[in-house]
Backbone as numpy.savetxt, mean C-alpha at the origin, in Angstrom:
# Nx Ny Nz CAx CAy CAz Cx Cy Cz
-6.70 -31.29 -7.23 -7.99 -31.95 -7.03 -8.51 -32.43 -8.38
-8.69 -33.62 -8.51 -9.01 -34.30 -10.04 -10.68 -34.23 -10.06
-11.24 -34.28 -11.08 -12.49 -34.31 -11.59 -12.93 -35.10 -12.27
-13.94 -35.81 -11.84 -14.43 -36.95 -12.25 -15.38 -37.54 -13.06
-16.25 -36.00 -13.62 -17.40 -35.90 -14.58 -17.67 -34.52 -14.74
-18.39 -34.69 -15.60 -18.73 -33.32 -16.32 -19.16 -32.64 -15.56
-20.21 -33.17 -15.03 -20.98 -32.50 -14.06 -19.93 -31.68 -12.96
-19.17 -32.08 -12.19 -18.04 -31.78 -11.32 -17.02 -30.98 -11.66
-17.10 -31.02 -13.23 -16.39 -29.62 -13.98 -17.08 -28.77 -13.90
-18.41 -28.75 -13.67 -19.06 -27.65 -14.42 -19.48 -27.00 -13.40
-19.51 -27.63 -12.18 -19.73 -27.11 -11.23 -18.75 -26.40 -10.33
-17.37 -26.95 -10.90 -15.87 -25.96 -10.64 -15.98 -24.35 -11.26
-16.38 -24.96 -12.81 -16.67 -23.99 -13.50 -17.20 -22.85 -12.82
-18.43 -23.33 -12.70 -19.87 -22.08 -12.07 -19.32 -21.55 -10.67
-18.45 -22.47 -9.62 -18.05 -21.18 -8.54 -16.84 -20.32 -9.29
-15.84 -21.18 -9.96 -15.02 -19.76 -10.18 -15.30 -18.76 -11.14
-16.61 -19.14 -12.04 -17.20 -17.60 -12.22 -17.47 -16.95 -11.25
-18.48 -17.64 -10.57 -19.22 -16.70 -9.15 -17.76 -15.87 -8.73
-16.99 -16.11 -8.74 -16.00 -15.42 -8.48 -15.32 -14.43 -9.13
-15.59 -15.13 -10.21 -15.17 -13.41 -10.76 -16.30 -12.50 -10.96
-17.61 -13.11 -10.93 -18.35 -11.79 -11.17 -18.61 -10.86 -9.43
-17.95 -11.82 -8.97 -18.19 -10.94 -7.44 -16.95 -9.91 -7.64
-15.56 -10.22 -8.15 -14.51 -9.52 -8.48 -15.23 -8.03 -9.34
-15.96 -8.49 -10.35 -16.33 -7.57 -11.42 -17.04 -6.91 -10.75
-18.17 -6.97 -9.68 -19.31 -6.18 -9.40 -18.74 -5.14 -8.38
-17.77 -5.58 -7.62 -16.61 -4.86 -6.72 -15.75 -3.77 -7.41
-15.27 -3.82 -8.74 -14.80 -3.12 -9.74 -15.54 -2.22 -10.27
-16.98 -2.41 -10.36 -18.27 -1.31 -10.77 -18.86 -0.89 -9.69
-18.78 -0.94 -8.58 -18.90 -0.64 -7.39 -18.10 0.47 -6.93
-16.74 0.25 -7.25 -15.91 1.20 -7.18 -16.18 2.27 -8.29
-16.16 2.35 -9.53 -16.63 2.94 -10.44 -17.73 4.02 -10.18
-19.00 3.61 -9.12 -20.19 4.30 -8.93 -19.59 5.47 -7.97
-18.62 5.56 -7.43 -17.80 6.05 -6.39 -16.61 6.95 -7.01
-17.33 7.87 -7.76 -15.95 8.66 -8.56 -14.95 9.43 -7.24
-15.44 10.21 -6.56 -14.78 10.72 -5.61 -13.44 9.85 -4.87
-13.59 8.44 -5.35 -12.70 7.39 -4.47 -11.29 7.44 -5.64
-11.67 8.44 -7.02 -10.62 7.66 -8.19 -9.35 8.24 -8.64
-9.54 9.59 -7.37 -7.68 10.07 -7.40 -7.35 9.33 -6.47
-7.73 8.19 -5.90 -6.53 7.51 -4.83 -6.02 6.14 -5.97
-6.61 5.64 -6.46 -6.43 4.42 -7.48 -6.65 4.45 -8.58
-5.73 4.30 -9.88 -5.96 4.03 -11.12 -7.25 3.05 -11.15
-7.66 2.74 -12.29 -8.67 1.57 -12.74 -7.86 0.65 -13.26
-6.17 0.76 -13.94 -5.39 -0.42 -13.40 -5.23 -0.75 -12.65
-4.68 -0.01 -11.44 -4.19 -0.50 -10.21 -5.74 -1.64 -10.06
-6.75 -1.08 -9.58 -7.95 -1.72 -8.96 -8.35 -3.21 -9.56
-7.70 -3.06 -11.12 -8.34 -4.15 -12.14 -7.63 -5.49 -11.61
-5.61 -5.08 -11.54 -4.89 -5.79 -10.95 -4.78 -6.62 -9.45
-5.50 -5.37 -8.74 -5.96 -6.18 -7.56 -6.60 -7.07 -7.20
-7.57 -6.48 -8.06 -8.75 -7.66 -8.57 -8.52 -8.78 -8.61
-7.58 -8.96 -10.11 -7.20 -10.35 -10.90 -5.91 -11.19 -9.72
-5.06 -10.56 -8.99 -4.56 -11.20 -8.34 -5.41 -11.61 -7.47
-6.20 -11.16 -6.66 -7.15 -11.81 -5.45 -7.90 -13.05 -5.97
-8.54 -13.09 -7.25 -9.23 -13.96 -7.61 -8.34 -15.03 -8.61
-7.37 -15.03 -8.52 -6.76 -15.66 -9.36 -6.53 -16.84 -8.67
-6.88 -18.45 -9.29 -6.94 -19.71 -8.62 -5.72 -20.24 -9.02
-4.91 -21.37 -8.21 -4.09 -21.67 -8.94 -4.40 -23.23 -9.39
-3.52 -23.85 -10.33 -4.38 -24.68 -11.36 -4.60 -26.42 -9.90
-5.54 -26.67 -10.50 -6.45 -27.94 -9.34 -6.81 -27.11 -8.25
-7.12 -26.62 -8.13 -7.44 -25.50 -7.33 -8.88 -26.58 -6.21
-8.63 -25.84 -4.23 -9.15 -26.50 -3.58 -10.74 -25.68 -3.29
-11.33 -26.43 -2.61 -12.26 -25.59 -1.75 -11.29 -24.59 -1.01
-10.22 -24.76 -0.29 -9.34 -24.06 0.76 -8.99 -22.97 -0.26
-8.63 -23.03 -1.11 -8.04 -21.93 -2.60 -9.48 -21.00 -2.74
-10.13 -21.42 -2.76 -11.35 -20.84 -3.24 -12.18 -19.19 -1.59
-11.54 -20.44 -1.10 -11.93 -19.42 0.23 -11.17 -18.72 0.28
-9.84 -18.85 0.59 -8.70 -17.90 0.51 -8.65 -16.62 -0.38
-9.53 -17.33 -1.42 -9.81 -15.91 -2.78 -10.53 -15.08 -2.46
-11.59 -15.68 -1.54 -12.94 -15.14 -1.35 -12.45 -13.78 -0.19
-11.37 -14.32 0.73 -10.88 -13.48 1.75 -10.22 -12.14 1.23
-9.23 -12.32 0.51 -8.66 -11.84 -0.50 -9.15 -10.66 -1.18
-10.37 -10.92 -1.82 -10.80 -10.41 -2.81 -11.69 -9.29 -1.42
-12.71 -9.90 -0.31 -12.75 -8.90 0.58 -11.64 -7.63 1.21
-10.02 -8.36 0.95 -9.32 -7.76 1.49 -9.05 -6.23 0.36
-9.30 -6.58 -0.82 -8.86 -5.27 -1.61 -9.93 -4.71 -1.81
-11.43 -5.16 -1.47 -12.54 -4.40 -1.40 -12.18 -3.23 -0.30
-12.22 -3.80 1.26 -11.98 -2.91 2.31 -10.69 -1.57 1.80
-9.62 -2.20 1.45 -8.45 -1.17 0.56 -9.04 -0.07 -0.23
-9.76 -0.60 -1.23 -10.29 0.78 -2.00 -11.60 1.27 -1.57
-12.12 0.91 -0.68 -13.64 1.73 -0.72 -13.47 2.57 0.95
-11.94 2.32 0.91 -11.56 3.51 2.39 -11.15 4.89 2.24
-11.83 6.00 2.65 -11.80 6.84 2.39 -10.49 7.90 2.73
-9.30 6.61 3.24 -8.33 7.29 3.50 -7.07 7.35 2.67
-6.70 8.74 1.97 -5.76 8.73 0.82 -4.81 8.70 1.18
-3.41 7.79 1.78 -2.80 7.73 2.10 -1.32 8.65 1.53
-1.03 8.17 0.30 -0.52 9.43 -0.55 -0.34 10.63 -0.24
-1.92 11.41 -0.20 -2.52 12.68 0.31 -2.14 12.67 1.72
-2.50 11.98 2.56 -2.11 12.16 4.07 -0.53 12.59 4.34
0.39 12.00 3.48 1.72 11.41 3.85 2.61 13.24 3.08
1.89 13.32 2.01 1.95 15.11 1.16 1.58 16.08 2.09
0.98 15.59 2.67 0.29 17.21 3.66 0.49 16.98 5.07
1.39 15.79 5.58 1.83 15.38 7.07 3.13 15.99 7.20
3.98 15.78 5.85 5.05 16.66 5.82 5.80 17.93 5.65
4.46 18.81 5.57 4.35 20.01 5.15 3.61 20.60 6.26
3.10 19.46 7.43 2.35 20.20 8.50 1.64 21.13 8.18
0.07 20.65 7.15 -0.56 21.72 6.81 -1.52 22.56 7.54
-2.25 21.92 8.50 -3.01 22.45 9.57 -2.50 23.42 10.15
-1.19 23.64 10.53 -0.37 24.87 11.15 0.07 25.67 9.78
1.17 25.13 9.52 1.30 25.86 8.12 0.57 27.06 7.32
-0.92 26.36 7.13 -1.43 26.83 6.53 -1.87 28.54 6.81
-2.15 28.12 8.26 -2.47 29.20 8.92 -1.68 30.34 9.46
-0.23 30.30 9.12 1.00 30.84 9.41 1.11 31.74 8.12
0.60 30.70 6.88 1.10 31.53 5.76 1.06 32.80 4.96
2.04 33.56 5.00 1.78 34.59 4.01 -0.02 34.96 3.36
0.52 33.93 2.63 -0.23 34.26 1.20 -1.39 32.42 1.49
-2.06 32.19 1.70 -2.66 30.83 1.51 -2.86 30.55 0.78
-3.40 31.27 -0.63 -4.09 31.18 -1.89 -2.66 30.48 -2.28
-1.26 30.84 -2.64 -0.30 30.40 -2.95 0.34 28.99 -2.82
-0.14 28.97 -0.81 0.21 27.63 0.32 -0.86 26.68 -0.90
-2.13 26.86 -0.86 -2.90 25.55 -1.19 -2.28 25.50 -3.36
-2.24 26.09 -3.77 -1.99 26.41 -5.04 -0.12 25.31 -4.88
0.26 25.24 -4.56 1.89 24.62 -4.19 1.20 23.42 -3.58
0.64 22.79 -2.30 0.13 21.87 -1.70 -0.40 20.79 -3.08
-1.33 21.80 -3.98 -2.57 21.27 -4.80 -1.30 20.24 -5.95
-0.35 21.39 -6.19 0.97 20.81 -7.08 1.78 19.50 -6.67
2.07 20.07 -5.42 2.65 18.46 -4.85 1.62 17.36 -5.19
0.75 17.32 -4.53 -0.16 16.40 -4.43 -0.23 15.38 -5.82
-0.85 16.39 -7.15 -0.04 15.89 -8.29 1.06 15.54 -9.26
2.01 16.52 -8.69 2.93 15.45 -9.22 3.76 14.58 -8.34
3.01 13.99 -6.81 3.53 12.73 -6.42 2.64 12.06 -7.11
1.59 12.07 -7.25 0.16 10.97 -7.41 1.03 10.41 -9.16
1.32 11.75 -9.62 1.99 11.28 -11.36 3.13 10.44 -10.80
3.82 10.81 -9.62 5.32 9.76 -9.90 4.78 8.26 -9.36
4.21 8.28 -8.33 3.65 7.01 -7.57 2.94 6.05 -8.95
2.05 6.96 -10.33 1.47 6.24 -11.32 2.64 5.53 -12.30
3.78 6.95 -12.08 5.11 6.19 -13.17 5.84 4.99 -12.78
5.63 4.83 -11.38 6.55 3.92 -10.40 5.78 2.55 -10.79
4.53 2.72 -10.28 4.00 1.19 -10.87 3.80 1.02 -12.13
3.40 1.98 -12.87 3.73 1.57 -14.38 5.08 0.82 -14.95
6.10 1.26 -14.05 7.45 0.13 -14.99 7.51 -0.93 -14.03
6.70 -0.83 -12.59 6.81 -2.39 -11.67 6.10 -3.23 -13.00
4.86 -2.71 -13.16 3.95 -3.70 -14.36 4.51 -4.13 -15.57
5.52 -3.36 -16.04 6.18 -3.89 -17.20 7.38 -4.33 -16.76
7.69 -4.55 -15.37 9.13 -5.33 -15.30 8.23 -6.95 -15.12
9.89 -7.51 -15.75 9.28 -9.27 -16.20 9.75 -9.75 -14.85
9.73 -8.67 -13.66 10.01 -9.68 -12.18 9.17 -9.90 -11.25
9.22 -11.18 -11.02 8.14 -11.31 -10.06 7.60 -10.76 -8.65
6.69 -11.14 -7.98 6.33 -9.92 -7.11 7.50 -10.06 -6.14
8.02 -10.86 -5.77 9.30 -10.73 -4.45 10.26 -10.21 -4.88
10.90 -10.12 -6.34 11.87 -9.84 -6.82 11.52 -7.73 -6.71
9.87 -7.96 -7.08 9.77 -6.51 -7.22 10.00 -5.54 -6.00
9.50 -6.07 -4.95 9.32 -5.80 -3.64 10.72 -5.43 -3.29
12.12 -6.38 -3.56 13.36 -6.23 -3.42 13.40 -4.74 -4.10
13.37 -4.63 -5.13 13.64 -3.30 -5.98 12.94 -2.29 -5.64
11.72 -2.54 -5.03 11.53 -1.48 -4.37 11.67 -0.76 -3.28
12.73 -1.94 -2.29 13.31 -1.75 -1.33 14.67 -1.07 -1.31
14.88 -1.03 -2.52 16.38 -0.61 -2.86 16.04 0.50 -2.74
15.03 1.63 -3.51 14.54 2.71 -3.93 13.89 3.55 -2.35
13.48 2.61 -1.97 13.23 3.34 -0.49 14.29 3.41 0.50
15.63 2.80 0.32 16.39 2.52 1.26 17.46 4.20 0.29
17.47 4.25 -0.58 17.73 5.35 -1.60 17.52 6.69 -0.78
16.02 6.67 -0.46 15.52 7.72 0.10 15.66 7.59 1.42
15.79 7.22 2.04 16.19 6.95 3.63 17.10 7.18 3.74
18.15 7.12 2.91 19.66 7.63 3.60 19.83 8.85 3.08
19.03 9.67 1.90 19.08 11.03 1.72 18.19 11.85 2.67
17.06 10.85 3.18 16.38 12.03 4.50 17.44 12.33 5.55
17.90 10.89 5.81 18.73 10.79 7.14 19.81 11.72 6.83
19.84 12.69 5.52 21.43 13.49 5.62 20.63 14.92 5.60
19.61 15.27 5.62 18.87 16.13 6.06 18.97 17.16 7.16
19.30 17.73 7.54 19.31 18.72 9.04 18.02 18.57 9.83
16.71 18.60 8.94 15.37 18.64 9.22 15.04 17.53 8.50
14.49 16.29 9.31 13.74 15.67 8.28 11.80 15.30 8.25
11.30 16.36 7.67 9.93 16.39 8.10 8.99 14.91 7.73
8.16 14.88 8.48 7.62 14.00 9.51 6.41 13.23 8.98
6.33 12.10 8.53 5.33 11.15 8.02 5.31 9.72 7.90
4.23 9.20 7.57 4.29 7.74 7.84 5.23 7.33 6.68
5.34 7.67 5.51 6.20 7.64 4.41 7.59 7.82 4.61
7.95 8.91 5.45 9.65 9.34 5.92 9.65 7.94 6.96
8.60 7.81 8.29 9.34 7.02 8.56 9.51 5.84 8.34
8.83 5.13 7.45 9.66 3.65 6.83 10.60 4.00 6.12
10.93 4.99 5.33 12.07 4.94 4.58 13.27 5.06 5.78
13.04 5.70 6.74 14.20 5.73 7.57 14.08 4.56 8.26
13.08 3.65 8.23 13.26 1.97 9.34 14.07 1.05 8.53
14.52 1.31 7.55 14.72 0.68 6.35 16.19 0.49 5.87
16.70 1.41 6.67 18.15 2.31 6.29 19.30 1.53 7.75
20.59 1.39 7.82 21.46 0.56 8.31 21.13 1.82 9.80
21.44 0.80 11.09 21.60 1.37 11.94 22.20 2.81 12.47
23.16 3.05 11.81 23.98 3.28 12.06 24.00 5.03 11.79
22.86 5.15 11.11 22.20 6.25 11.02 21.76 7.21 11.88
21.85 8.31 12.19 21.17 8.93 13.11 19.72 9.45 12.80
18.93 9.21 13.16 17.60 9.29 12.95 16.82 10.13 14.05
15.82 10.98 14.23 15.10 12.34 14.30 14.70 11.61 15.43
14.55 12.37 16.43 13.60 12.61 17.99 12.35 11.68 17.75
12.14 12.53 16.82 10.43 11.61 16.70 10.38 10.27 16.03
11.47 10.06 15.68 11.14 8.68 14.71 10.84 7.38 15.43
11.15 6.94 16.47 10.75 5.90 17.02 8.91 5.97 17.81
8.67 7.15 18.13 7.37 7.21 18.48 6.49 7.21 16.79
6.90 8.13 15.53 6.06 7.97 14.73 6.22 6.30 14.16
6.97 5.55 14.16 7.46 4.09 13.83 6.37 3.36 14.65
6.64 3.28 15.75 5.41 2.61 16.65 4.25 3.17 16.12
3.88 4.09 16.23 1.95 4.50 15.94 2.09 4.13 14.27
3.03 3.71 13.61 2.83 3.58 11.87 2.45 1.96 11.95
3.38 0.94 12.71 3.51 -0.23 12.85 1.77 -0.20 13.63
1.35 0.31 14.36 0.09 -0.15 15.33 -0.93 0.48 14.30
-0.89 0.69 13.59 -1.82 1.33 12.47 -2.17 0.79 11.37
-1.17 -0.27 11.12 -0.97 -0.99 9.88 -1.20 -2.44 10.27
-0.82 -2.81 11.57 -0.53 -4.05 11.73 -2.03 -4.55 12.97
-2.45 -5.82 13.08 -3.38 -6.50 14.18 -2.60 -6.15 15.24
-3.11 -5.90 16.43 -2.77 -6.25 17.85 -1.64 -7.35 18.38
-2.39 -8.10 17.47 -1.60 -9.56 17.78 -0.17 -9.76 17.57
-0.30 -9.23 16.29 1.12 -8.97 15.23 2.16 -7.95 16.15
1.32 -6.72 16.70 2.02 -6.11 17.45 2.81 -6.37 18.69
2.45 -7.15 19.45 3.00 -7.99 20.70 3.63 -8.98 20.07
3.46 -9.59 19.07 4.61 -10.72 18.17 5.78 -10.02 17.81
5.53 -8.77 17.32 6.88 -7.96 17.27 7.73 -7.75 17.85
7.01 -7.28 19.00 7.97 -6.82 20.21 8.46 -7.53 21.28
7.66 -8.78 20.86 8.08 -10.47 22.12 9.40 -10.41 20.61
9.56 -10.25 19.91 11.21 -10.96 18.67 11.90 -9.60 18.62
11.80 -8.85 19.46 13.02 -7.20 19.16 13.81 -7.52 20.10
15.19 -7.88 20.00 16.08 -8.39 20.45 17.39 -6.80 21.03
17.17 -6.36 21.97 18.08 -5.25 22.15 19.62 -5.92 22.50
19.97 -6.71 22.55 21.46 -7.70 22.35 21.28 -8.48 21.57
20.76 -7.53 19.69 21.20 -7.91 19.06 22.97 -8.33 18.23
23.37 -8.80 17.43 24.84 -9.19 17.43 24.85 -7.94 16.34
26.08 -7.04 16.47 26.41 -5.79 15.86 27.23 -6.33 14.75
């Protein structure tokens, strides 16, 4: 989109500030909200940020909205009070029963409290070298598909493989040919209907082809 006077710059100018200070006030927003800041670094959040609002160059009214959507979309992400991480640590350990089975509890939550941190430390080390790899986001996404497909074929050699939204994409992920747990196709469906629109969901399952070619 070309510009034709100053004036028309400047007025490009002044919305894509408005835009970032709506980015920024969303970022101190989060900030006022300490309880929200073992689920997200203040990198992670900063990055989210700057990708949502990030225009690309001639940038449209249509670009501008799209940001605006965007930038709502990683608002709703961090100001949800659900730690997914945390959920996925204590789904596989079945702590609600568990807990109450145990020996010693003081011990159960003291071990629970441990996991919890040092996944939250590996999940921080994991994106720390995505951020310093020079590959772009599809390339990254590949590599991180490698790494989950890693772990999917070491659950799948498991006797027991305990039970979460985390186990089961790593096992959706992994070659057919796998034998995969009782429960995995019911926790797969409620992970997919949890994550995904309605809409998306019946789009799925109108393209699942059971004579697929082997």
């Amino acid at each position: 989109m070309e510009t034709n006077s100053n004036a028309e710059k400047q007025a490009r100018y002044r919305k894509k500030e408005r835009l970032k200070r709506k980015g920024d006030q969303l970022i101190r927003k989060w900030q006022l909200e300490p309880w929200k800041h073992h689920q997200k670094s203040l990198q992670e959040i900063n990055q989210l940020v700057e990708a949502a609002t990030r225009l690309p160059t001639g940038w449209t009214d249509e670009d501008f909205l799209k940001a605006e959507v965007k930038l709502n979309q990683v608002y709703s992400e961090i100001v949800s009070p659900v730690n997914q991480l945390s959920n996925d640590v204590h789904e596989t350990r079945n702590v609600s029963e568990e807990f109450l089975k145990s020996p010693d509890p003081s011990k159960f939550s003291a071990d629970l409290k441990r996991a919890e941190e040092e996944t939250n430390a590996l999940a921080a080390h994991l994106i720390s070298a995505l951020n310093l790899s020079r590959c772009n986001d599809a390339d990254k996404a590949a590599a991180v598909m490698e790494a989950v497909r890693f772990i999917g074929r070491s659950l799948a050699m498991n006797d027991e493989v305990p039970c979460s939204q985390a186990t089961t994409i790593c096992l959706a992920t992994i070659n057919f040919s796998y034998e995969r747990p009782e429960w995995f196709s019911k926790k797969f469906a409620k992970t997919l209907a949890q994550r995904v629109q309605p809409k998306e969901v019946s789009e799925i399952v109108g393209h699942l082809n059971p004579n697929r070619n082997l």
